[in-house]
Amino acid sequence: MNGTASSTARESRAGAEPQCMVAPAGVPVQSVQDAEPPSPWHAGEVAMQRLEGVAERMDSVGRKVVRPFMPDQHREFFAQLPFAVLGAVDPQGDVWATLRSGTPGFLHSPGPRVLDAQLPRVPDDPADAGMQDGSEIALLGIELHTRRRNRMNGVLRRGPQASAHIDVVQSFGNCPQYIQLRDFQLTNTPADEPQWLPSLDGAAGQLIAAADSFYVASYADLPDGHRQVDVSHRGGLTGFVRVGEDGTLTVPEFAGNLFFNTLGNFTVNPKAGLVFVDFEGGHLLQMTGTVRILERLPGSAVQGAQRYWQFTPRRIVWRRNALGIRWQRQEQGISPAALRTGTWSR
């Protein structure tokens, strides 16, 4: 299978970039008698919104923009993707982030409340253990060549052979901030055997230190017995993630949409799954571990950071040539939002 990214939907190179959808100050909080859907936020998300002073207006906004179905533009968007990011929880309760690629059309939506997928079992992928029939999973659709992205979470239903579908629980859009423009090409390179590491090796540390993005999965077990899994993008300038001598990663949190899906999950369940992508080689560095949210770091600061979190990996795996897709960063493709941030060295 071969394919290339279309150049018809590029973001402007002039530096203009749509901003994240944030709750405008003028959004009224509707009264109980108005027929609103229930709030989509769980206790951890609300706690983070309160800390930021936006809980009241985010309650109203969340009821409008987080839906139990996919709008048509999201359904069309997923069907044109050559890859997707998934989050899943294995039987031990560890959460993993992963990527799956395919010819555009490997995801498609026959109806607003379901997303069909060609999702073969991949035993070498630690996230696969959390992709059983009936598992709660998360999915991020993201086009690196246009900066478009949409999120959803739901329940996975396995079909015959590689077929599967996800029953939608939550669906919502995301802004294009901090995404670096990259063109893609599909390949047929066979995957290598996975390499499990006791700690970050030199190649892993170099990949993280040179990264301008990664993906993070998290989850919360809700009072009603359901599990809500999320997977999200994090981006910045090259070097925005710091690797400590003890192997701990420190990540700055930049301004976003005020949903606090990731940090809200961390608040009630300090577990995370991270995946760093070697875009040119198609390699994946996957980790699962524990998280600690920080308000500040004494003596340290990253321009634009509103808070920080530290990740301590517990299980680490290199999966070289794991993906049937490669990317090439576009000239002048750096995110304008990322240019307003800093790194640990400046």
Tab-separated table of C-alpha atoms in Angstrom:
chain	number	residue	atom	x	y	z
A	1	MET	CA	0.000	0.000	0.000
A	2	ASN	CA	1.301	3.418	-0.956
A	3	GLY	CA	-0.057	6.924	-0.586
A	4	THR	CA	0.927	10.504	0.037
A	5	ALA	CA	-0.563	13.385	1.951
A	6	SER	CA	-2.721	15.822	0.036
A	7	SER	CA	-1.475	19.400	-0.093
A	8	THR	CA	-4.942	20.909	-0.619
A	9	ALA	CA	-5.812	21.554	3.033
A	10	ARG	CA	-2.633	23.145	4.340
A	11	GLU	CA	-2.614	25.648	7.166
A	12	SER	CA	-1.425	29.131	6.262
A	13	ARG	CA	2.361	29.577	6.410
A	14	ALA	CA	1.853	33.212	7.378
A	15	GLY	CA	1.625	32.301	11.046
A	16	ALA	CA	-2.145	32.591	11.477
A	17	GLU	CA	-3.610	29.661	13.338
A	18	PRO	CA	-7.091	29.085	14.726
A	19	GLN	CA	-7.121	29.186	18.494
A	20	CYS	CA	-8.327	26.460	20.804
A	21	MET	CA	-12.030	26.472	21.503
A	22	VAL	CA	-12.191	27.965	24.963
A	23	ALA	CA	-15.299	28.934	26.822
A	24	PRO	CA	-15.886	32.641	26.086
A	25	ALA	CA	-16.567	34.746	29.126
A	26	GLY	CA	-20.001	35.644	27.796
A	27	VAL	CA	-21.321	32.091	27.661
A	28	PRO	CA	-24.283	32.005	30.067
A	29	VAL	CA	-24.778	29.178	32.509
A	30	GLN	CA	-28.220	27.785	31.772
A	31	SER	CA	-30.682	27.002	34.484
A	32	VAL	CA	-31.779	23.522	35.476
A	33	GLN	CA	-35.139	23.939	33.775
A	34	ASP	CA	-33.428	24.219	30.365
A	35	ALA	CA	-33.256	20.829	28.692
A	36	GLU	CA	-29.483	20.416	28.753
A	37	PRO	CA	-27.677	17.096	28.572
A	38	PRO	CA	-25.819	16.041	31.719
A	39	SER	CA	-22.365	17.412	32.375
A	40	PRO	CA	-19.658	15.386	30.597
A	41	TRP	CA	-17.004	16.167	33.213
A	42	HIS	CA	-15.978	13.804	35.984
A	43	ALA	CA	-14.704	14.878	39.405
A	44	GLY	CA	-11.053	15.175	38.360
A	45	GLU	CA	-11.809	17.358	35.356
A	46	VAL	CA	-14.053	19.597	37.456
A	47	ALA	CA	-11.337	19.893	40.122
A	48	MET	CA	-8.833	21.124	37.521
A	49	GLN	CA	-11.372	23.536	36.037
A	50	ARG	CA	-12.050	24.937	39.510
A	51	LEU	CA	-8.338	25.366	40.069
A	52	GLU	CA	-8.229	27.418	36.862
A	53	GLY	CA	-11.356	29.353	37.851
A	54	VAL	CA	-13.425	28.220	34.847
A	55	ALA	CA	-15.603	25.432	36.236
A	56	GLU	CA	-18.909	27.301	35.956
A	57	ARG	CA	-18.615	28.278	32.315
A	58	MET	CA	-16.960	24.993	31.309
A	59	ASP	CA	-19.975	23.179	32.734
A	60	SER	CA	-22.172	24.983	30.212
A	61	VAL	CA	-19.723	24.648	27.329
A	62	GLY	CA	-19.122	20.941	27.998
A	63	ARG	CA	-22.821	20.158	27.727
A	64	LYS	CA	-22.820	21.727	24.254
A	65	VAL	CA	-19.615	20.435	22.663
A	66	VAL	CA	-19.041	16.966	24.170
A	67	ARG	CA	-21.572	14.763	22.421
A	68	PRO	CA	-22.620	11.087	22.623
A	69	PHE	CA	-22.395	10.931	18.811
A	70	MET	CA	-20.095	12.071	16.008
A	71	PRO	CA	-21.188	14.978	13.809
A	72	ASP	CA	-20.964	14.330	10.082
A	73	GLN	CA	-17.731	16.296	9.676
A	74	HIS	CA	-16.040	14.051	12.262
A	75	ARG	CA	-17.346	10.922	10.540
A	76	GLU	CA	-15.951	12.125	7.210
A	77	PHE	CA	-12.685	13.141	8.853
A	78	PHE	CA	-12.000	9.720	10.405
A	79	ALA	CA	-12.654	8.016	7.069
A	80	GLN	CA	-9.828	9.940	5.365
A	81	LEU	CA	-7.136	9.232	7.979
A	82	PRO	CA	-4.061	7.049	7.313
A	83	PHE	CA	-3.476	6.493	11.039
A	84	ALA	CA	-5.062	6.988	14.444
A	85	VAL	CA	-3.851	7.133	18.035
A	86	LEU	CA	-5.494	4.814	20.549
A	87	GLY	CA	-5.520	4.546	24.329
A	88	ALA	CA	-6.292	1.287	26.133
A	89	VAL	CA	-6.005	-0.244	29.604
A	90	ASP	CA	-4.483	-3.713	29.988
A	91	PRO	CA	-5.773	-6.343	32.453
A	92	GLN	CA	-3.236	-5.166	35.080
A	93	GLY	CA	-4.753	-1.677	35.015
A	94	ASP	CA	-1.808	-0.130	33.146
A	95	VAL	CA	-2.741	2.334	30.400
A	96	TRP	CA	-0.986	2.442	27.036
A	97	ALA	CA	-0.978	4.765	24.030
A	98	THR	CA	-0.350	3.381	20.568
A	99	LEU	CA	-0.697	4.177	16.866
A	100	ARG	CA	-2.340	2.098	14.151
A	101	SER	CA	-2.051	2.890	10.443
A	102	GLY	CA	-3.807	1.807	7.277
A	103	THR	CA	-5.020	2.850	3.865
A	104	PRO	CA	-7.486	5.742	4.277
A	105	GLY	CA	-10.847	4.122	4.834
A	106	PHE	CA	-9.567	1.661	7.444
A	107	LEU	CA	-11.738	3.774	9.756
A	108	HIS	CA	-15.275	4.631	8.680
A	109	SER	CA	-18.540	5.541	10.339
A	110	PRO	CA	-21.793	3.922	9.141
A	111	GLY	CA	-23.735	6.004	11.651
A	112	PRO	CA	-23.226	8.858	14.118
A	113	ARG	CA	-22.880	6.575	17.141
A	114	VAL	CA	-20.418	4.035	15.762
A	115	LEU	CA	-16.957	3.984	14.196
A	116	ASP	CA	-15.956	0.851	12.288
A	117	ALA	CA	-12.266	-0.037	12.156
A	118	GLN	CA	-9.899	-2.573	10.713
A	119	LEU	CA	-8.121	-3.343	13.972
A	120	PRO	CA	-6.159	-6.592	13.728
A	121	ARG	CA	-4.710	-8.073	16.886
A	122	VAL	CA	-1.044	-7.096	17.347
A	123	PRO	CA	0.399	-9.134	20.243
A	124	ASP	CA	3.670	-7.145	20.138
A	125	ASP	CA	1.732	-3.984	20.999
A	126	PRO	CA	1.185	-3.784	24.786
A	127	ALA	CA	-1.965	-1.729	24.185
A	128	ASP	CA	-3.500	-4.685	22.357
A	129	ALA	CA	-4.148	-6.456	25.675
A	130	GLY	CA	-6.635	-3.680	26.462
A	131	MET	CA	-8.477	-4.048	23.149
A	132	GLN	CA	-10.684	-7.007	23.985
A	133	ASP	CA	-14.345	-7.198	23.069
A	134	GLY	CA	-16.175	-4.882	25.481
A	135	SER	CA	-13.097	-2.856	26.465
A	136	GLU	CA	-13.350	0.890	26.931
A	137	ILE	CA	-10.864	2.640	24.654
A	138	ALA	CA	-10.045	6.113	23.365
A	139	LEU	CA	-9.224	7.296	19.874
A	140	LEU	CA	-7.588	10.463	18.573
A	141	GLY	CA	-7.888	11.218	14.881
A	142	ILE	CA	-5.173	13.652	13.810
A	143	GLU	CA	-3.935	14.849	10.421
A	144	LEU	CA	-0.376	16.039	10.767
A	145	HIS	CA	-0.438	17.563	7.275
A	146	THR	CA	-3.420	19.831	8.128
A	147	ARG	CA	-3.348	20.070	11.962
A	148	ARG	CA	-6.960	18.872	12.183
A	149	ARG	CA	-7.844	16.575	15.071
A	150	ASN	CA	-10.914	15.111	16.757
A	151	ARG	CA	-11.275	12.889	19.810
A	152	MET	CA	-13.696	10.232	20.906
A	153	ASN	CA	-13.984	7.449	23.450
A	154	GLY	CA	-16.268	4.465	23.653
A	155	VAL	CA	-16.617	0.698	23.895
A	156	LEU	CA	-14.799	-1.639	21.525
A	157	ARG	CA	-16.762	-4.468	19.904
A	158	ARG	CA	-14.794	-7.172	18.131
A	159	GLY	CA	-16.075	-8.679	14.888
A	160	PRO	CA	-14.787	-11.486	12.660
A	161	GLN	CA	-11.087	-11.432	11.795
A	162	ALA	CA	-9.712	-7.868	12.019
A	163	SER	CA	-13.033	-6.049	11.945
A	164	ALA	CA	-14.190	-4.076	14.966
A	165	HIS	CA	-16.287	-1.091	15.862
A	166	ILE	CA	-16.403	1.454	18.639
A	167	ASP	CA	-19.713	2.437	20.187
A	168	VAL	CA	-19.357	6.168	20.820
A	169	VAL	CA	-19.662	7.450	24.396
A	170	GLN	CA	-18.064	10.896	23.954
A	171	SER	CA	-17.057	12.809	20.819
A	172	PHE	CA	-15.538	16.280	20.596
A	173	GLY	CA	-13.242	18.416	18.483
A	174	ASN	CA	-9.797	19.744	19.323
A	175	CYS	CA	-7.896	22.816	18.191
A	176	PRO	CA	-4.757	22.733	15.976
A	177	GLN	CA	-2.366	24.208	18.554
A	178	TYR	CA	1.153	22.766	19.002
A	179	ILE	CA	0.889	20.379	16.010
A	180	GLN	CA	3.882	20.431	13.638
A	181	LEU	CA	3.040	19.984	9.939
A	182	ARG	CA	4.233	16.697	8.459
A	183	ASP	CA	3.510	14.933	5.164
A	184	PHE	CA	3.020	11.169	5.164
A	185	GLN	CA	3.690	8.174	2.959
A	186	LEU	CA	2.399	4.646	3.519
A	187	THR	CA	4.889	1.756	3.425
A	188	ASN	CA	5.054	-2.021	3.729
A	189	THR	CA	8.104	-2.285	6.005
A	190	PRO	CA	7.839	-5.344	8.299
A	191	ALA	CA	8.005	-4.731	12.041
A	192	ASP	CA	10.967	-5.818	14.161
A	193	GLU	CA	10.657	-7.856	17.336
A	194	PRO	CA	9.750	-5.682	20.322
A	195	GLN	CA	12.559	-4.803	22.715
A	196	TRP	CA	11.571	-4.441	26.368
A	197	LEU	CA	13.827	-2.180	28.412
A	198	PRO	CA	14.486	-2.091	32.162
A	199	SER	CA	15.009	1.679	31.842
A	200	LEU	CA	15.388	4.299	29.139
A	201	ASP	CA	18.414	3.519	26.976
A	202	GLY	CA	20.499	6.011	25.025
A	203	ALA	CA	18.363	5.820	21.886
A	204	ALA	CA	15.159	6.318	23.884
A	205	GLY	CA	16.590	9.314	25.704
A	206	GLN	CA	17.710	10.850	22.415
A	207	LEU	CA	14.285	10.366	20.820
A	208	ILE	CA	12.537	12.032	23.774
A	209	ALA	CA	15.038	14.895	23.990
A	210	ALA	CA	14.607	15.613	20.262
A	211	ALA	CA	10.814	15.248	20.258
A	212	ASP	CA	8.430	18.063	19.367
A	213	SER	CA	5.379	15.948	20.233
A	214	PHE	CA	4.113	12.780	21.876
A	215	TYR	CA	0.782	11.151	22.737
A	216	VAL	CA	-0.523	10.423	26.214
A	217	ALA	CA	-3.277	8.038	27.367
A	218	SER	CA	-5.019	8.197	30.736
A	219	TYR	CA	-8.238	6.991	32.316
A	220	ALA	CA	-10.688	7.359	35.177
A	221	ASP	CA	-12.984	4.777	36.740
A	222	LEU	CA	-16.276	6.566	37.307
A	223	PRO	CA	-18.709	6.182	40.219
A	224	ASP	CA	-21.301	4.561	37.933
A	225	GLY	CA	-18.898	1.705	37.212
A	226	HIS	CA	-17.896	2.816	33.735
A	227	ARG	CA	-14.323	3.518	32.688
A	228	GLN	CA	-13.472	6.638	30.690
A	229	VAL	CA	-10.276	6.388	28.653
A	230	ASP	CA	-8.646	9.347	26.923
A	231	VAL	CA	-5.736	9.790	24.529
A	232	SER	CA	-4.313	13.183	23.652
A	233	HIS	CA	-1.549	14.993	21.790
A	234	ARG	CA	1.179	17.057	23.453
A	235	GLY	CA	3.461	19.284	21.424
A	236	GLY	CA	5.952	22.118	21.639
A	237	LEU	CA	9.387	23.077	20.452
A	238	THR	CA	12.068	20.429	20.131
A	239	GLY	CA	13.299	19.733	23.656
A	240	PHE	CA	10.080	20.614	25.475
A	241	VAL	CA	10.205	17.301	27.410
A	242	ARG	CA	13.024	17.003	29.964
A	243	VAL	CA	14.620	13.646	30.703
A	244	GLY	CA	15.996	13.446	34.237
A	245	GLU	CA	19.050	11.473	35.264
A	246	ASP	CA	16.730	9.040	37.043
A	247	GLY	CA	14.690	8.490	33.866
A	248	THR	CA	11.776	10.658	34.998
A	249	LEU	CA	10.196	12.848	32.317
A	250	THR	CA	9.025	16.378	33.114
A	251	VAL	CA	6.383	17.840	30.795
A	252	PRO	CA	5.206	21.475	30.669
A	253	GLU	CA	1.482	22.058	30.204
A	254	PHE	CA	0.734	24.924	27.822
A	255	ALA	CA	-2.565	26.782	27.370
A	256	GLY	CA	-5.277	24.567	25.929
A	257	ASN	CA	-9.043	24.202	25.685
A	258	LEU	CA	-9.681	24.114	29.466
A	259	PHE	CA	-11.283	20.677	29.254
A	260	PHE	CA	-8.469	19.150	31.363
A	261	ASN	CA	-9.239	15.621	30.165
A	262	THR	CA	-5.681	14.418	30.731
A	263	LEU	CA	-4.877	16.299	33.945
A	264	GLY	CA	-8.359	15.566	35.253
A	265	ASN	CA	-7.729	11.862	34.814
A	266	PHE	CA	-4.350	12.223	36.515
A	267	THR	CA	-6.090	13.898	39.455
A	268	VAL	CA	-8.200	10.827	40.213
A	269	ASN	CA	-5.866	8.163	38.771
A	270	PRO	CA	-2.129	8.988	38.542
A	271	LYS	CA	-1.364	6.568	35.705
A	272	ALA	CA	-0.312	7.391	32.154
A	273	GLY	CA	0.759	5.743	28.943
A	274	LEU	CA	3.099	7.670	26.645
A	275	VAL	CA	4.185	6.967	23.077
A	276	PHE	CA	6.943	8.848	21.266
A	277	VAL	CA	7.114	8.431	17.494
A	278	ASP	CA	10.210	8.302	15.322
A	279	PHE	CA	8.399	9.852	12.363
A	280	GLU	CA	11.012	9.141	9.716
A	281	GLY	CA	11.628	5.550	10.808
A	282	GLY	CA	8.135	4.488	11.860
A	283	HIS	CA	9.404	3.387	15.292
A	284	LEU	CA	7.402	3.614	18.515
A	285	LEU	CA	8.700	4.065	22.050
A	286	GLN	CA	5.863	3.091	24.394
A	287	MET	CA	5.837	3.497	28.160
A	288	THR	CA	3.386	3.083	30.999
A	289	GLY	CA	3.921	4.453	34.485
A	290	THR	CA	2.854	6.899	37.155
A	291	VAL	CA	2.315	10.666	37.170
A	292	ARG	CA	2.665	13.540	39.604
A	293	ILE	CA	1.161	16.958	38.809
A	294	LEU	CA	3.305	19.972	39.743
A	295	GLU	CA	2.272	23.612	39.909
A	296	ARG	CA	5.826	24.847	39.510
A	297	LEU	CA	9.425	23.692	39.560
A	298	PRO	CA	11.717	25.637	41.901
A	299	GLY	CA	14.461	27.310	39.915
A	300	SER	CA	13.060	26.152	36.578
A	301	ALA	CA	10.580	27.562	34.118
A	302	VAL	CA	9.507	26.925	30.544
A	303	GLN	CA	8.049	29.883	28.695
A	304	GLY	CA	4.285	29.475	28.332
A	305	ALA	CA	3.982	26.622	30.848
A	306	GLN	CA	1.023	26.916	33.209
A	307	ARG	CA	1.966	23.863	35.243
A	308	TYR	CA	4.068	20.711	34.905
A	309	TRP	CA	3.741	16.990	35.388
A	310	GLN	CA	6.326	14.313	35.960
A	311	PHE	CA	6.118	10.821	34.531
A	312	THR	CA	7.983	7.843	35.972
A	313	PRO	CA	8.050	4.928	33.508
A	314	ARG	CA	7.483	1.430	34.889
A	315	ARG	CA	7.389	-0.610	31.673
A	316	ILE	CA	9.110	0.454	28.452
A	317	VAL	CA	9.157	-1.125	25.004
A	318	TRP	CA	10.836	-0.196	21.709
A	319	ARG	CA	8.822	-1.292	18.678
A	320	ARG	CA	10.965	-0.513	15.670
A	321	ASN	CA	9.280	-0.358	12.245
A	322	ALA	CA	5.987	-0.786	14.064
A	323	LEU	CA	4.091	1.461	11.661
A	324	GLY	CA	3.285	1.185	7.981
A	325	ILE	CA	3.613	4.940	7.586
A	326	ARG	CA	6.432	7.484	7.527
A	327	TRP	CA	6.370	11.272	7.884
A	328	GLN	CA	8.549	14.122	6.689
A	329	ARG	CA	8.363	17.466	8.467
A	330	GLN	CA	7.321	20.326	6.225
A	331	GLU	CA	9.579	23.327	5.720
A	332	GLN	CA	8.293	26.161	7.896
A	333	GLY	CA	5.806	23.672	9.323
A	334	ILE	CA	6.387	24.511	12.948
A	335	SER	CA	3.251	25.367	14.897
A	336	PRO	CA	2.781	29.113	15.495
A	337	ALA	CA	1.472	28.225	18.957
A	338	ALA	CA	4.664	26.283	19.701
A	339	LEU	CA	6.740	29.313	18.720
A	340	ARG	CA	5.157	31.171	21.612
A	341	THR	CA	6.517	28.601	24.071
A	342	GLY	CA	9.972	27.664	25.291
A	343	THR	CA	12.117	24.701	26.213
A	344	TRP	CA	14.272	23.754	29.172
A	345	SER	CA	17.294	25.321	27.504
A	346	ARG	CA	15.763	28.701	26.605
